[in-house]
Short mmCIF file of C-alpha atoms in Angstrom, two decimals:
data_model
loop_
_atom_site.label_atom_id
_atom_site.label_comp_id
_atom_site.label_asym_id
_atom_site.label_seq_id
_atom_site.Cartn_x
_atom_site.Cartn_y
_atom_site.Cartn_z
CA UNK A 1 21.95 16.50 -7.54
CA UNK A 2 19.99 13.42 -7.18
CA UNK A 3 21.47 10.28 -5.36
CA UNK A 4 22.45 7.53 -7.35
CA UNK A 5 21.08 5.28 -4.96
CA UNK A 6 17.39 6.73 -6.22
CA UNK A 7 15.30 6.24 -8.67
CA UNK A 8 15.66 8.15 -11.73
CA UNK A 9 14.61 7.20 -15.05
CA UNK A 10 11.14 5.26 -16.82
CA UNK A 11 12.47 2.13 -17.65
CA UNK A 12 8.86 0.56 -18.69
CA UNK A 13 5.25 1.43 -18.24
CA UNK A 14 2.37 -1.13 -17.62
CA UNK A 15 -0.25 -0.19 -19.78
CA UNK A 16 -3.77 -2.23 -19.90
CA UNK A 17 -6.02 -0.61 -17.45
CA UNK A 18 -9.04 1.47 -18.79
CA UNK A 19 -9.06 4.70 -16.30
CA UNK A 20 -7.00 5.47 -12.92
CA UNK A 21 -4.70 3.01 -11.85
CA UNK A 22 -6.18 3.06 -7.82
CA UNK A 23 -3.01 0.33 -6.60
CA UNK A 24 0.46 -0.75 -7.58
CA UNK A 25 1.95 -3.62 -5.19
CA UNK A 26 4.91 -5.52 -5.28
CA UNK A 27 4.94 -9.48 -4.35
CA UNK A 28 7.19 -10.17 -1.29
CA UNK A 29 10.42 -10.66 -3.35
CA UNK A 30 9.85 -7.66 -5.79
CA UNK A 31 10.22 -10.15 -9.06
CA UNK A 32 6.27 -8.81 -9.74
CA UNK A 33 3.66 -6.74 -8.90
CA UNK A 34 -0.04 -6.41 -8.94
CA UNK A 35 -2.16 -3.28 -10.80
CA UNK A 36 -6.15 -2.91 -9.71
CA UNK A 37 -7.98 -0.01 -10.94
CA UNK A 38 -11.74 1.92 -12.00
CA UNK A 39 -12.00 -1.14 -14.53
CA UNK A 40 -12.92 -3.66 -12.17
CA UNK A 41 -9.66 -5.98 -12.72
CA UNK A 42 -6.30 -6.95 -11.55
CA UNK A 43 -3.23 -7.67 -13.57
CA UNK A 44 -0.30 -9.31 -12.71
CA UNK A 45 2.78 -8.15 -14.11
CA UNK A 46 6.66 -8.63 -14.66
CA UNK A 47 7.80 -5.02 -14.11
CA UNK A 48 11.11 -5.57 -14.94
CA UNK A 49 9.71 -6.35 -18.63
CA UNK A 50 6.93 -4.53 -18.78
CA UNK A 51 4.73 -7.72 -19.67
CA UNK A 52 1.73 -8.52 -17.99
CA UNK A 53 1.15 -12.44 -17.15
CA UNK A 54 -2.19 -12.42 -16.24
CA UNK A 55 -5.63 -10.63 -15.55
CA UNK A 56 -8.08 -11.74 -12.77
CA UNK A 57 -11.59 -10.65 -12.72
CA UNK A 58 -14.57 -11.07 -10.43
CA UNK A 59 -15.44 -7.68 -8.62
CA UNK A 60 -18.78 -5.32 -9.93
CA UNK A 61 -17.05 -2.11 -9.01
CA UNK A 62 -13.65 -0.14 -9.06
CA UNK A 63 -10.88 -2.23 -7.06
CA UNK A 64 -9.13 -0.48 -4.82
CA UNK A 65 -6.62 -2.03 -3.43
CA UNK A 66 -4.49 -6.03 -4.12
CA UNK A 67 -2.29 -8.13 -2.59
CA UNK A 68 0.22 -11.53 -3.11
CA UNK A 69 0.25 -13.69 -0.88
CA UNK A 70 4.01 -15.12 0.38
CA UNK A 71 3.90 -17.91 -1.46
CA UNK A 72 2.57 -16.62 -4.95
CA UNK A 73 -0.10 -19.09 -5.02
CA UNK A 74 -2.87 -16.41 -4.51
CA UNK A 75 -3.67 -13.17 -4.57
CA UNK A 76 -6.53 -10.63 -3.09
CA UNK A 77 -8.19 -7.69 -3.84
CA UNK A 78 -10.92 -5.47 -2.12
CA UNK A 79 -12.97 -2.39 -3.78
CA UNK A 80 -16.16 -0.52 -4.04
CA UNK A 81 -18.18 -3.55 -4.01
CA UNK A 82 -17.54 -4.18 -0.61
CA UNK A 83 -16.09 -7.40 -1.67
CA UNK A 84 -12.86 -8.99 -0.36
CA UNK A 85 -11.81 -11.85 -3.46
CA UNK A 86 -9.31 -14.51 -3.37
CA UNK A 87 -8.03 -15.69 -6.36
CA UNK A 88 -5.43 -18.45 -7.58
CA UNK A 89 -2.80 -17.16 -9.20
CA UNK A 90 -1.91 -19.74 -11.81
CA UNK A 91 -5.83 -20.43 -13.22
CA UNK A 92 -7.07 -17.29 -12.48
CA UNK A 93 -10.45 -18.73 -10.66
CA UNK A 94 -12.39 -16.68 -7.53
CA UNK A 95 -11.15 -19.51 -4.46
CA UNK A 96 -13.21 -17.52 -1.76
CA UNK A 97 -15.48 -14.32 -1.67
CA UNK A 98 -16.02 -12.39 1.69
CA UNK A 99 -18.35 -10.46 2.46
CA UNK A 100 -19.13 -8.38 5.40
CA UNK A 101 -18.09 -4.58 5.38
CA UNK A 102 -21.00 -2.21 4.94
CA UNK A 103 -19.01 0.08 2.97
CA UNK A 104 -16.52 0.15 -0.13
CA UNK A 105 -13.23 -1.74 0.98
CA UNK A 106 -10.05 0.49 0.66
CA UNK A 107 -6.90 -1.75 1.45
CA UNK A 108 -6.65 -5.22 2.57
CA UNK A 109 -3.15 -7.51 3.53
CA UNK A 110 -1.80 -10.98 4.08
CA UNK A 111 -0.56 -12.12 7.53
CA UNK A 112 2.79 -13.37 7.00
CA UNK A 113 1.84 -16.78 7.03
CA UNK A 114 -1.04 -16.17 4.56
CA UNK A 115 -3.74 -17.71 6.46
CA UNK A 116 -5.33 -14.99 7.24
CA UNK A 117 -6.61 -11.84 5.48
CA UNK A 118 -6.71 -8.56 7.12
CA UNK A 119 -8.82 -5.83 5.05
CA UNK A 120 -9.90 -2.05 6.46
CA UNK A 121 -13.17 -0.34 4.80
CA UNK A 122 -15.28 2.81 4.72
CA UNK A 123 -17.53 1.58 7.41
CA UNK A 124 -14.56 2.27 9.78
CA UNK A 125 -14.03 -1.10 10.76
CA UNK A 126 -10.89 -3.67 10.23
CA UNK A 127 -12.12 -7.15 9.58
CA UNK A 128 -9.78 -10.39 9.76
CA UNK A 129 -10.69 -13.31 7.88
CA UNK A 130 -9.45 -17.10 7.96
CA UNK A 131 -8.39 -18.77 5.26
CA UNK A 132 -8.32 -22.11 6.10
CA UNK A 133 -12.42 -21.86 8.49
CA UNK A 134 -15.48 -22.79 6.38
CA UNK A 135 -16.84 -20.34 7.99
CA UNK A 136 -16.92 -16.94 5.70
CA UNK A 137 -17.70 -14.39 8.95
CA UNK A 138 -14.73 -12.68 10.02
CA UNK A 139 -13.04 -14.07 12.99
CA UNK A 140 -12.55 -10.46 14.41
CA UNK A 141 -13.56 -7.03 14.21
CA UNK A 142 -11.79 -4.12 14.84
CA UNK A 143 -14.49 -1.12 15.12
CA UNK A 144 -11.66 1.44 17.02
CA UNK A 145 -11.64 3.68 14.08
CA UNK A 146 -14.31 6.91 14.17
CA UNK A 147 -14.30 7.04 10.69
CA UNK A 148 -12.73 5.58 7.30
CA UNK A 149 -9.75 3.18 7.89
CA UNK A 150 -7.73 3.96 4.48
CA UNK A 151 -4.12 1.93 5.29
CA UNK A 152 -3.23 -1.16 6.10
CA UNK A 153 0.58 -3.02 7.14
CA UNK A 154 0.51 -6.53 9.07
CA UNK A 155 3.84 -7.72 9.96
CA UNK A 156 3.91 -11.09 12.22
CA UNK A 157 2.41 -9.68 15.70
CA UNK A 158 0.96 -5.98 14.75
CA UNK A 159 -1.73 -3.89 13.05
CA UNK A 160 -0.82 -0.99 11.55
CA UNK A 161 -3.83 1.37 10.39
CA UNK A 162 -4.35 4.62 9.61
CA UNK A 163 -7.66 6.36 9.14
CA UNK A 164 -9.70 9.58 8.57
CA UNK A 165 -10.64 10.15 12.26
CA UNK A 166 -7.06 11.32 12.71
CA UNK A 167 -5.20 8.27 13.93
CA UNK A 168 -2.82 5.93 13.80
CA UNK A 169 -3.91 2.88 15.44
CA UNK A 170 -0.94 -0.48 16.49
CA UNK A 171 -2.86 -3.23 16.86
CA UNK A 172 -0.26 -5.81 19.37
CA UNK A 173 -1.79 -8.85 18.20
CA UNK A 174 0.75 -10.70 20.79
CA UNK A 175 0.46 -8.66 23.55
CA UNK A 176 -3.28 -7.78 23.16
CA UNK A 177 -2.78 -4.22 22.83
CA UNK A 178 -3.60 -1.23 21.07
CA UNK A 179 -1.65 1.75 20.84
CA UNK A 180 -2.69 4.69 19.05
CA UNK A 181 -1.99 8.47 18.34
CA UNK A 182 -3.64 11.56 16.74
CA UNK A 183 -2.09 13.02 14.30
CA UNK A 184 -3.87 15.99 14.17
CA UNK A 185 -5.04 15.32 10.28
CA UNK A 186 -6.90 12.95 8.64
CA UNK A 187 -4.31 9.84 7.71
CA UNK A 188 -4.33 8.55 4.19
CA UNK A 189 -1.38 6.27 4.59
CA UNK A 190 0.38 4.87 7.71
CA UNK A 191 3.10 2.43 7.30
CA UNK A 192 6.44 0.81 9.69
CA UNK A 193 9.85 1.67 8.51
CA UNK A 194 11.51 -1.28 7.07
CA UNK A 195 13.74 -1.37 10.80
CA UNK A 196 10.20 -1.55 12.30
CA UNK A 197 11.53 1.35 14.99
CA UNK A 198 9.25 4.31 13.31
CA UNK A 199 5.82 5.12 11.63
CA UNK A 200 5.23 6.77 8.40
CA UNK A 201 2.10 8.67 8.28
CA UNK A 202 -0.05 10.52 5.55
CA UNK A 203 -2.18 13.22 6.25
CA UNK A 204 -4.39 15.49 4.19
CA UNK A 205 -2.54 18.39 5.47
CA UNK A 206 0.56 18.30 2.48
CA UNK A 207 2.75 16.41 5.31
CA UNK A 208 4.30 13.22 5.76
CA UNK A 209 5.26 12.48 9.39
CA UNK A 210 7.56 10.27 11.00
CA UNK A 211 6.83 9.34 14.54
CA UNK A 212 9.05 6.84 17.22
CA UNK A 213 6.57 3.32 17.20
CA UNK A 214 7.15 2.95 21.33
CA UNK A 215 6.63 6.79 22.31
CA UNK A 216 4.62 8.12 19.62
CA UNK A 217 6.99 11.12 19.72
CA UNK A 218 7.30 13.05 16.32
CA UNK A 219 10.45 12.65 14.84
CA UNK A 220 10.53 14.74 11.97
CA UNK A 221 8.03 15.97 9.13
CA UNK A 222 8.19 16.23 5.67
CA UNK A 223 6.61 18.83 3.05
CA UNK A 224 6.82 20.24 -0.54
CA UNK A 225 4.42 17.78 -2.12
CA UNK A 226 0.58 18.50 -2.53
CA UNK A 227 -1.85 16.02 -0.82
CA UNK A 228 -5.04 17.72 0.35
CA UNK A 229 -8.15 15.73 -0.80
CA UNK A 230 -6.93 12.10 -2.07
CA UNK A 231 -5.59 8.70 -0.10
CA UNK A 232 -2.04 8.70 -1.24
CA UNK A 233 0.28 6.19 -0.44
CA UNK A 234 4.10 7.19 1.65
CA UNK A 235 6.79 4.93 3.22
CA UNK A 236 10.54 4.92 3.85
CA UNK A 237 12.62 3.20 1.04
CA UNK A 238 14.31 -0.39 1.14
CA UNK A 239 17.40 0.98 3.07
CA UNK A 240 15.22 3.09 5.49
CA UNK A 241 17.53 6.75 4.18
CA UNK A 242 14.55 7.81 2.52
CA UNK A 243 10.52 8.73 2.83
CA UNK A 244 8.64 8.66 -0.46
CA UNK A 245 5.27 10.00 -1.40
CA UNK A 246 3.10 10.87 -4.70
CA UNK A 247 1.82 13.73 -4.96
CA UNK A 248 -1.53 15.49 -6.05
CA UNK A 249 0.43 17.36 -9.21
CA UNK A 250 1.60 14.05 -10.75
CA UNK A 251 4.83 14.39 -9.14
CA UNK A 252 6.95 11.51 -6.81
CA UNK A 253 8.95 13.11 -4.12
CA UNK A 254 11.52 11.78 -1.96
CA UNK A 255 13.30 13.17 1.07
CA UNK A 256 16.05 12.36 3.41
CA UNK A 257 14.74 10.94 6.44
CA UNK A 258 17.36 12.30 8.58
CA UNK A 259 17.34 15.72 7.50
CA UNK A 260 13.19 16.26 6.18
CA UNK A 261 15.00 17.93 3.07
CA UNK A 262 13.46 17.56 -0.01
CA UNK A 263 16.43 15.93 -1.93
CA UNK A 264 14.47 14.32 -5.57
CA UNK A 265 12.08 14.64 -7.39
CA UNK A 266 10.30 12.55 -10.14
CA UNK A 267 7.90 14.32 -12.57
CA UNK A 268 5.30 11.18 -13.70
CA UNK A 269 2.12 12.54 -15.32
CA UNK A 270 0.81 16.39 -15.82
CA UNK A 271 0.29 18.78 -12.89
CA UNK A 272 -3.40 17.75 -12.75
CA UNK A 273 -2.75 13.78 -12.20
CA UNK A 274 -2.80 12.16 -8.88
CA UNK A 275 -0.03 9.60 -8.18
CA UNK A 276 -2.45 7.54 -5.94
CA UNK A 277 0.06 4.27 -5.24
CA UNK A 278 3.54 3.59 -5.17
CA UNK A 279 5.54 0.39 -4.18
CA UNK A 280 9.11 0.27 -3.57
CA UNK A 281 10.92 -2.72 -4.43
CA UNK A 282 12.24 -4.78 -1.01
CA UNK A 283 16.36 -4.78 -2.24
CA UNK A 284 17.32 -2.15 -4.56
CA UNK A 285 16.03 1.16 -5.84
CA UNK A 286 12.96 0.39 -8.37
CA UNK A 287 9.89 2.34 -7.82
CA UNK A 288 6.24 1.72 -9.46
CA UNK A 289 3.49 4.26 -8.95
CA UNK A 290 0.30 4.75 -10.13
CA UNK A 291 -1.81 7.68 -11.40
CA UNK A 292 -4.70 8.88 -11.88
CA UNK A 293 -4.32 9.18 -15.36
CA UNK A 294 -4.27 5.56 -16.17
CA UNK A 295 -0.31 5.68 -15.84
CA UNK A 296 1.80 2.83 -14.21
CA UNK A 297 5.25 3.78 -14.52
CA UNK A 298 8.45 1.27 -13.70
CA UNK A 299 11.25 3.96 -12.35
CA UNK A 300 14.68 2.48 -11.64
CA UNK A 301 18.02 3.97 -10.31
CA UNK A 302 21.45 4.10 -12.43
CA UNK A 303 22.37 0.43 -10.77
CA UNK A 304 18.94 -1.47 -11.86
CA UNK A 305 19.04 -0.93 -15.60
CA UNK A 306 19.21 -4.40 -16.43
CA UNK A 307 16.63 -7.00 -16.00
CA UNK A 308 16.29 -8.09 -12.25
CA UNK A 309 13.59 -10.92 -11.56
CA UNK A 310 14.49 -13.12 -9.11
#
């Protein structure tokens, strides 16, 4: 039986993008969230309601990937058009436009204090970018990677990124560092549990694997979903007792971290649909995801049935 503490039902569905929804992403208190997709925009929703506030466009191809900043004063987005954008949230007007990477742009971040962006590209390169400079080159490059960087976390003194040459690469910003690890697959999603103690990684091998951050030990692995050919996002939830991933057969799966058991399962879209993105909200159990099929579904557990902005 499925935990209570889990999401289990659709309580709305964001519906306004034309074609696959690429990127679902909470803002840092979980009261709304940002869609991006194959129709060259990004939306800003209230989840919780299902409304959409606003739309923000500027990019000539897909976008792949969005993010709020702290503050909700701005937002960012990256795609195929090798473009990194910065918009204000409130009028909806392009602040900055970076350009740099050679190839599409797959996820980008905020630094904590949002004066910096941090985006990771095709080209195999991470680029960092200052907000506050004139200046529009980057202010570092990160050219580690062999091949495609495809993930992206930033907490206050680390890197996290994951990429298709195999590897899981912590960038210690404070300590001038890198520390990285194969895998053993290509890595479509590499993330820190919310303790910070462990990384969640995606691979193109149908496994999600947890390894310790300091030792780079494998801790456990998890399996039963199908991801073999697209970047699909995983991470632990809020309270750390579970890893979440989509799936390549439109299905969500969750398992106990502890025990690498397969404990839930969430059927979104047909067995042909991609669940591409998924954001878990920071305090209680409310998942969005993402498909394929145009889909962007607002999942909540038997506690979060009411309306919960903050």
């Amino acid at each position: 039986m499925a935990s209570s503490s889990l999401p289990q039902h659709v309580t709305a569905e964001l519906t306004g993008h034309q074609g696959p929804a690429r990127a679902v992403r909470f803002n840092h208190s979980g009261s709304y969230c940002l869609t991006c997709g194959s129709d060259k925009a990004v939306k800003l929703w209230n989840p919780h309601r299902g409304a959409i506030v606003k739309t923000y466009t500027g990019h000539g191809r897909e976008v792949l990937d969005a993010a709020a900043a702290r503050d909700n004063t701005k937002i960012a987005s990256c795609g195929a058009d090798k473009l990194v954008i910065l918009f204000d949230v409130s009028t909806g007007n392009v602040i900055r436009k970076f350009r740099g990477h050679m190839e599409r742009i797959n996820c980008l971040k905020f630094n904590e204090e949002c004066t910096l962006l941090i985006s990771g590209s095709y080209d195999a390169t991470v680029r960092v970018w200052d907000l506050k400079s004139r200046n529009f080159e980057p202010i570092q490059v990160l050219d580690d990677a062999k091949d495609s960087v495809t993930s992206l976390q930033v907490t206050d003194y680390e890197i996290l990124t994951g990429s298709v040459d195999s590897y899981v690469r912590n960038y210690d910003i404070r300590m001038g560092k890198l520390y990285q690890d194969c895998v053993g697959s290509s890595v479509t999603s590499a993330s820190f549990t919310n303790d910070r103690q462990c990384i969640v990684a995606s691979t193109l091998d149908n496994r999600v694997r947890l390894f310790d951050k300091i030792g780079g030990s494998l801790l456990n692995e998890f399996s039963g979903h199908k991801n073999e050919d697209y970047k699909i996002d995983s991470f632990s939830t809020n309270t750390d007792a579970h890893i979440v991933s989509g799936s390549e057969d439109g299905r969500i799966c969750f398992w106990d971290l502890v025990e690498a058991k397969l404990s839930h399962t969430l059927q979104q879209g047909s067995k042909s649909s991609i669940i591409y993105s998924l954001a878990y909200h920071p305090k209680e159990p409310c998942l969005l995801a993402a498909s394929s099929d145009g889909s962007i579904k607002v999942w909540k557990g038997i506690e979060r049935t009411a309306d919960a902005t903050e």
